[in-house]
């Protein structure tokens, strides 16, 4: 039984998350330097690799079907982002998800723009069949996913929904898929369908950084590599990104320097600053 | 009749462009937040997305044929850059251009490196058949395009031609294709074959920023989404990029910080600074 | 007989490398502005293009088979990085290497992650058959390559080998392939199997910059375009990157600003600073 299933059955009785284990998670990343295999879109790929390397993880980002099983087996966790789903890349996504399930690796699904086309929704079904450990999206994406599964009756899909509007859908989705669901926005919410946490860090300018959500998905993979409880791992990832964004935003001129500042802040973040800045609800 | 045809017949009688409507265009981008669908090359893709997000636009950059029609219909404008034209990407370019024409969306064609190979010239013919609203290139590219169409007799193709040397070819190309043509260089020139404007902003270091021309192409798509006159929209895009580059260049150490500085400057640019810095001829 | 073969037979009698010709190499790049054709992975592609443009080179990065011969013939040097070897990109790599050999262009092979899969090792054999002028990798990659060729008996492949541990393998590989081999690490070593040099510049934080090794591979291609001796060219590239990283590291906050700082430093580097900072052994 792989870690990929832990969210479904093994994590219900854990205590409330304290800052302490989160700082341990950061130390774990730096010490263990896990290999993370991420399929992400070309817009985000350099930033995502930068974020992974900044926390100590070692990114691999191949889309070659010929080596997918080899690479997934060598990785501690896998992440799949459905952006820019050209035929070859879509095949690679499904292969990576299947390999992760087969090898018992935890994996993160990012349903970016799932509402944009029937093609993405079809792809989503193929990916969900491989039981992601964590699903991370914005409110619209989580609402669209819940709607696909007939879980969003009466919720409605708003063009720019708030995180709060998506919380019932997130909980329903978590229960239906046995995944942890992270909905990111002003406050990032993480739920396994029973328990839920909010991470109230971050900065509004982060929404203008291209690929930052995709990078958070990759960071969630890194967190799963060092923290066996998917709910705690998802909170760790949201906390790292939120804290880094919040600190970096105090000294940058706009979204491009913010992107660089987040990578640099993650690289230099010490446990004390992390804990002091963290706001987990 | 789509906006994509407006440059051909509907814009001849408009008055000279004043700074005021250009500042209105920037405000329009920030208020309306148009979805722009851009196919661009992997070198430029992150910077192009950053530039689009900095002015308030929402980039989509899919190359998946399976969703091309869906995405183009959801977009306010489309841009196609022929860099790195692998078979799959070349197919996506033609599909995006055809979908834009079909859906009546304005679209921008960037003939990057069109002189490099017969493959690019063949691709160019397929794209031109879909009647781009704006064509944006450097002097060499515009000269190569005009030559392809038999419009450049006696002009000659120089390896590093000046913008001025390309102006007759730009005007001929605009008339032959019913597109607005933008030739970028020391001064950016924009013409519909009858009227023409020069934008004299910018900084020499901008020529060393990888992908900046490609990002300007995407920004031109964004401008077309809020400004119905293609000539004005092209001037708006050149003006935004030129002003941002000129301002950013005053406080950077080289091309990499200049790229970031342009994104940050576009994000924070206020109407007064924009108008005061602008030099439209 | 092309430059691509020079390392095999024409360079053995050259004197020890002094800083002076290296500074001349930098001037040569800025004056001649060689076209460099690089196939690299999407994580590194923007940084690699930025590095090339910063030193004056003109990058082309197409993966389109339809124009591979045209582009290679127009280039002064070629580089191939095997990262993210999807079917289409792997075909492009082999085509580029074959075109470089055919056209007599010097070319650089970067065996990134060659130990990751049989797919990469198979690809490596196809590429090595086209006789790279320079092979650049880290210690693990050079050890894996030597092992593939039966050259690493008793050396053993360590997960994070030091450069020093890889030196015998590097020399054996250089002799077996008639290529110059560069092993990058704390000190970058360059050998043609007989002579060898160490470049002791750089900064530890450089190992956390995504795609920097890939960018060095591209920079090595640029150096081959202006310096006919492959051993000297490889030292020039390592020296430029090491010196730029070392200078930039003094004033940056982390790996993202370091990446930008390296590009900016390369852009502004003067001969005197280059020579004064250089530590070639």
Short mmCIF file of C-alpha atoms in Angstrom, two decimals, chain B residues 24-216:
data_model
loop_
_atom_site.label_atom_id
_atom_site.label_comp_id
_atom_site.label_asym_id
_atom_site.label_seq_id
_atom_site.Cartn_x
_atom_site.Cartn_y
_atom_site.Cartn_z
CA UNK B 24 -7.16 54.75 -21.44
CA UNK B 25 -6.02 51.55 -23.10
CA UNK B 26 -3.84 50.68 -20.14
CA UNK B 27 -6.75 51.34 -17.79
CA UNK B 28 -8.94 49.17 -20.01
CA UNK B 29 -6.55 46.25 -19.69
CA UNK B 30 -6.52 46.52 -15.94
CA UNK B 31 -10.29 46.81 -15.67
CA UNK B 32 -11.39 44.24 -18.22
CA UNK B 33 -8.59 41.72 -17.70
CA UNK B 34 -8.96 40.16 -21.16
CA UNK B 35 -8.03 36.55 -21.81
CA UNK B 36 -5.25 36.45 -24.42
CA UNK B 37 -4.35 33.22 -26.13
CA UNK B 38 -0.71 33.17 -27.18
CA UNK B 39 1.31 30.55 -28.96
CA UNK B 40 4.90 31.55 -28.46
CA UNK B 41 8.24 29.83 -28.22
CA UNK B 42 9.58 28.22 -25.03
CA UNK B 43 12.41 30.74 -24.73
CA UNK B 44 9.96 33.62 -24.39
CA UNK B 45 6.95 31.98 -22.83
CA UNK B 46 7.51 32.84 -19.17
CA UNK B 47 8.45 36.45 -19.87
CA UNK B 48 5.49 36.83 -22.24
CA UNK B 49 3.09 35.49 -19.62
CA UNK B 50 4.65 37.80 -17.06
CA UNK B 51 4.19 40.82 -19.30
CA UNK B 52 0.56 39.92 -19.98
CA UNK B 53 -0.21 39.43 -16.32
CA UNK B 54 1.59 42.64 -15.40
CA UNK B 55 -0.83 44.74 -17.45
CA UNK B 56 -3.85 42.85 -16.16
CA UNK B 57 -4.42 40.42 -19.03
CA UNK B 58 -4.98 36.73 -18.41
CA UNK B 59 -2.70 34.57 -20.57
CA UNK B 60 -3.61 31.16 -21.95
CA UNK B 61 -0.83 29.49 -23.89
CA UNK B 62 -2.07 26.08 -24.88
CA UNK B 63 -0.76 24.33 -27.98
CA UNK B 64 -3.22 21.43 -27.72
CA UNK B 65 -5.14 21.03 -30.96
CA UNK B 66 -7.85 19.24 -29.00
CA UNK B 67 -8.88 22.46 -27.28
CA UNK B 68 -7.78 25.15 -29.73
CA UNK B 69 -11.29 26.18 -30.80
CA UNK B 70 -12.54 26.26 -27.20
CA UNK B 71 -9.68 28.41 -26.01
CA UNK B 72 -9.73 30.81 -28.94
CA UNK B 73 -13.47 31.37 -28.54
CA UNK B 74 -12.92 32.18 -24.85
CA UNK B 75 -10.14 34.64 -25.66
CA UNK B 76 -10.43 38.29 -26.61
CA UNK B 77 -7.40 38.12 -28.89
CA UNK B 78 -4.85 35.63 -30.17
CA UNK B 79 -1.11 35.86 -30.90
CA UNK B 80 1.06 33.47 -32.88
CA UNK B 81 4.86 33.48 -32.86
CA UNK B 82 6.55 31.14 -35.33
CA UNK B 83 9.69 30.53 -33.26
CA UNK B 84 10.68 26.90 -32.63
CA UNK B 85 8.15 25.55 -35.16
CA UNK B 86 8.25 21.83 -34.42
CA UNK B 87 5.61 19.86 -36.27
CA UNK B 88 3.13 19.79 -33.39
CA UNK B 89 3.61 23.46 -32.55
CA UNK B 90 3.38 24.51 -36.21
CA UNK B 91 0.07 22.66 -36.46
CA UNK B 92 -1.11 24.48 -33.34
CA UNK B 93 -0.12 27.84 -34.83
CA UNK B 94 -2.16 27.29 -37.97
CA UNK B 95 -5.10 25.95 -35.98
CA UNK B 96 -5.02 28.99 -33.67
CA UNK B 97 -4.89 31.41 -36.60
CA UNK B 98 -7.74 29.63 -38.37
CA UNK B 99 -9.80 29.58 -35.18
CA UNK B 100 -9.17 33.28 -34.64
CA UNK B 101 -10.33 34.10 -38.13
CA UNK B 102 -13.35 31.82 -37.78
CA UNK B 103 -14.35 33.32 -34.43
CA UNK B 104 -13.67 36.88 -35.55
CA UNK B 105 -10.94 37.48 -33.00
CA UNK B 106 -8.15 39.94 -33.75
CA UNK B 107 -4.81 38.22 -33.95
CA UNK B 108 -1.14 39.10 -34.14
CA UNK B 109 1.48 37.30 -36.21
CA UNK B 110 5.15 37.35 -35.19
CA UNK B 111 7.32 36.09 -38.08
CA UNK B 112 10.34 35.47 -35.87
CA UNK B 113 13.32 34.26 -37.87
CA UNK B 114 11.20 33.81 -41.00
CA UNK B 115 14.34 34.05 -43.11
CA UNK B 116 15.88 31.04 -41.33
CA UNK B 117 14.32 28.24 -43.36
CA UNK B 118 11.91 27.26 -46.13
CA UNK B 119 9.92 25.55 -43.35
CA UNK B 120 9.19 28.88 -41.70
CA UNK B 121 8.33 30.49 -45.01
CA UNK B 122 5.85 27.71 -45.79
CA UNK B 123 4.32 28.11 -42.36
CA UNK B 124 4.12 31.83 -42.95
CA UNK B 125 2.01 31.35 -46.07
CA UNK B 126 -0.45 29.16 -44.15
CA UNK B 127 -0.68 31.76 -41.39
CA UNK B 128 -1.03 34.78 -43.68
CA UNK B 129 -3.96 33.05 -45.37
CA UNK B 130 -5.82 33.60 -42.10
CA UNK B 131 -5.36 37.36 -42.33
CA UNK B 132 -3.57 38.58 -39.23
CA UNK B 133 -4.79 41.85 -37.73
CA UNK B 134 -1.25 42.95 -36.89
CA UNK B 135 2.14 41.65 -38.03
CA UNK B 136 5.02 42.49 -35.70
CA UNK B 137 8.66 41.82 -36.52
CA UNK B 138 12.09 43.37 -36.66
CA UNK B 139 13.44 44.95 -39.82
CA UNK B 140 14.96 41.72 -41.15
CA UNK B 141 11.77 39.78 -40.64
CA UNK B 142 9.59 42.41 -42.30
CA UNK B 143 11.99 42.58 -45.22
CA UNK B 144 11.99 38.80 -45.54
CA UNK B 145 8.19 38.73 -45.48
CA UNK B 146 7.92 41.43 -48.10
CA UNK B 147 10.44 39.55 -50.22
CA UNK B 148 8.38 36.36 -49.94
CA UNK B 149 5.44 38.25 -51.37
CA UNK B 150 7.46 39.77 -54.18
CA UNK B 151 7.07 43.16 -52.51
CA UNK B 152 10.72 43.87 -51.81
CA UNK B 153 12.20 44.31 -55.26
CA UNK B 154 15.38 46.24 -55.03
CA UNK B 155 15.22 46.54 -51.27
CA UNK B 156 17.56 43.69 -50.46
CA UNK B 157 17.71 41.74 -47.26
CA UNK B 158 20.42 42.88 -44.93
CA UNK B 159 21.55 40.74 -42.04
CA UNK B 160 20.95 43.53 -39.58
CA UNK B 161 18.81 46.03 -41.38
CA UNK B 162 17.66 49.23 -39.76
CA UNK B 163 14.00 49.94 -39.14
CA UNK B 164 14.14 52.83 -41.58
CA UNK B 165 15.38 50.52 -44.35
CA UNK B 166 12.34 48.34 -43.78
CA UNK B 167 9.68 51.06 -43.85
CA UNK B 168 8.83 50.84 -47.55
CA UNK B 169 8.56 47.06 -47.21
CA UNK B 170 6.37 47.48 -44.12
CA UNK B 171 3.98 49.78 -45.96
CA UNK B 172 3.84 47.47 -48.98
CA UNK B 173 3.24 44.49 -46.72
CA UNK B 174 0.48 46.31 -44.85
CA UNK B 175 -1.27 47.14 -48.10
CA UNK B 176 -0.87 43.67 -49.55
CA UNK B 177 -2.09 41.87 -46.45
CA UNK B 178 -4.57 44.43 -45.11
CA UNK B 179 -2.78 44.06 -41.78
CA UNK B 180 -1.21 46.68 -39.57
CA UNK B 181 2.56 46.14 -39.61
CA UNK B 182 4.82 46.99 -36.69
CA UNK B 183 8.58 47.09 -37.25
CA UNK B 184 10.48 47.27 -34.01
CA UNK B 185 13.92 48.73 -33.54
CA UNK B 186 15.48 51.91 -32.22
CA UNK B 187 12.18 53.57 -33.07
CA UNK B 188 9.17 51.28 -33.41
CA UNK B 189 7.19 52.06 -36.53
CA UNK B 190 3.55 51.11 -37.01
CA UNK B 191 1.75 51.45 -40.33
CA UNK B 192 -1.47 50.40 -41.98
CA UNK B 193 -0.04 51.23 -45.36
CA UNK B 194 -1.48 54.73 -45.34
CA UNK B 195 -0.87 56.26 -41.94
CA UNK B 196 2.13 55.51 -39.82
CA UNK B 197 3.42 56.31 -36.36
CA UNK B 198 6.75 56.02 -34.62
CA UNK B 199 7.25 55.23 -30.97
CA UNK B 200 10.63 56.56 -29.91
CA UNK B 201 10.81 55.08 -26.43
CA UNK B 202 12.92 52.17 -25.27
CA UNK B 203 16.58 51.50 -24.49
CA UNK B 204 19.36 49.78 -26.46
CA UNK B 205 19.80 47.11 -23.79
CA UNK B 206 16.33 45.80 -24.63
CA UNK B 207 17.78 44.09 -27.72
CA UNK B 208 19.70 41.80 -25.37
CA UNK B 209 16.65 40.63 -23.41
CA UNK B 210 15.72 37.15 -24.66
CA UNK B 211 12.13 36.92 -25.79
CA UNK B 212 11.27 40.58 -25.35
CA UNK B 213 10.09 40.97 -28.95
CA UNK B 214 7.92 37.89 -28.50
CA UNK B 215 6.50 39.41 -25.32
CA UNK B 216 5.68 42.59 -27.23
#
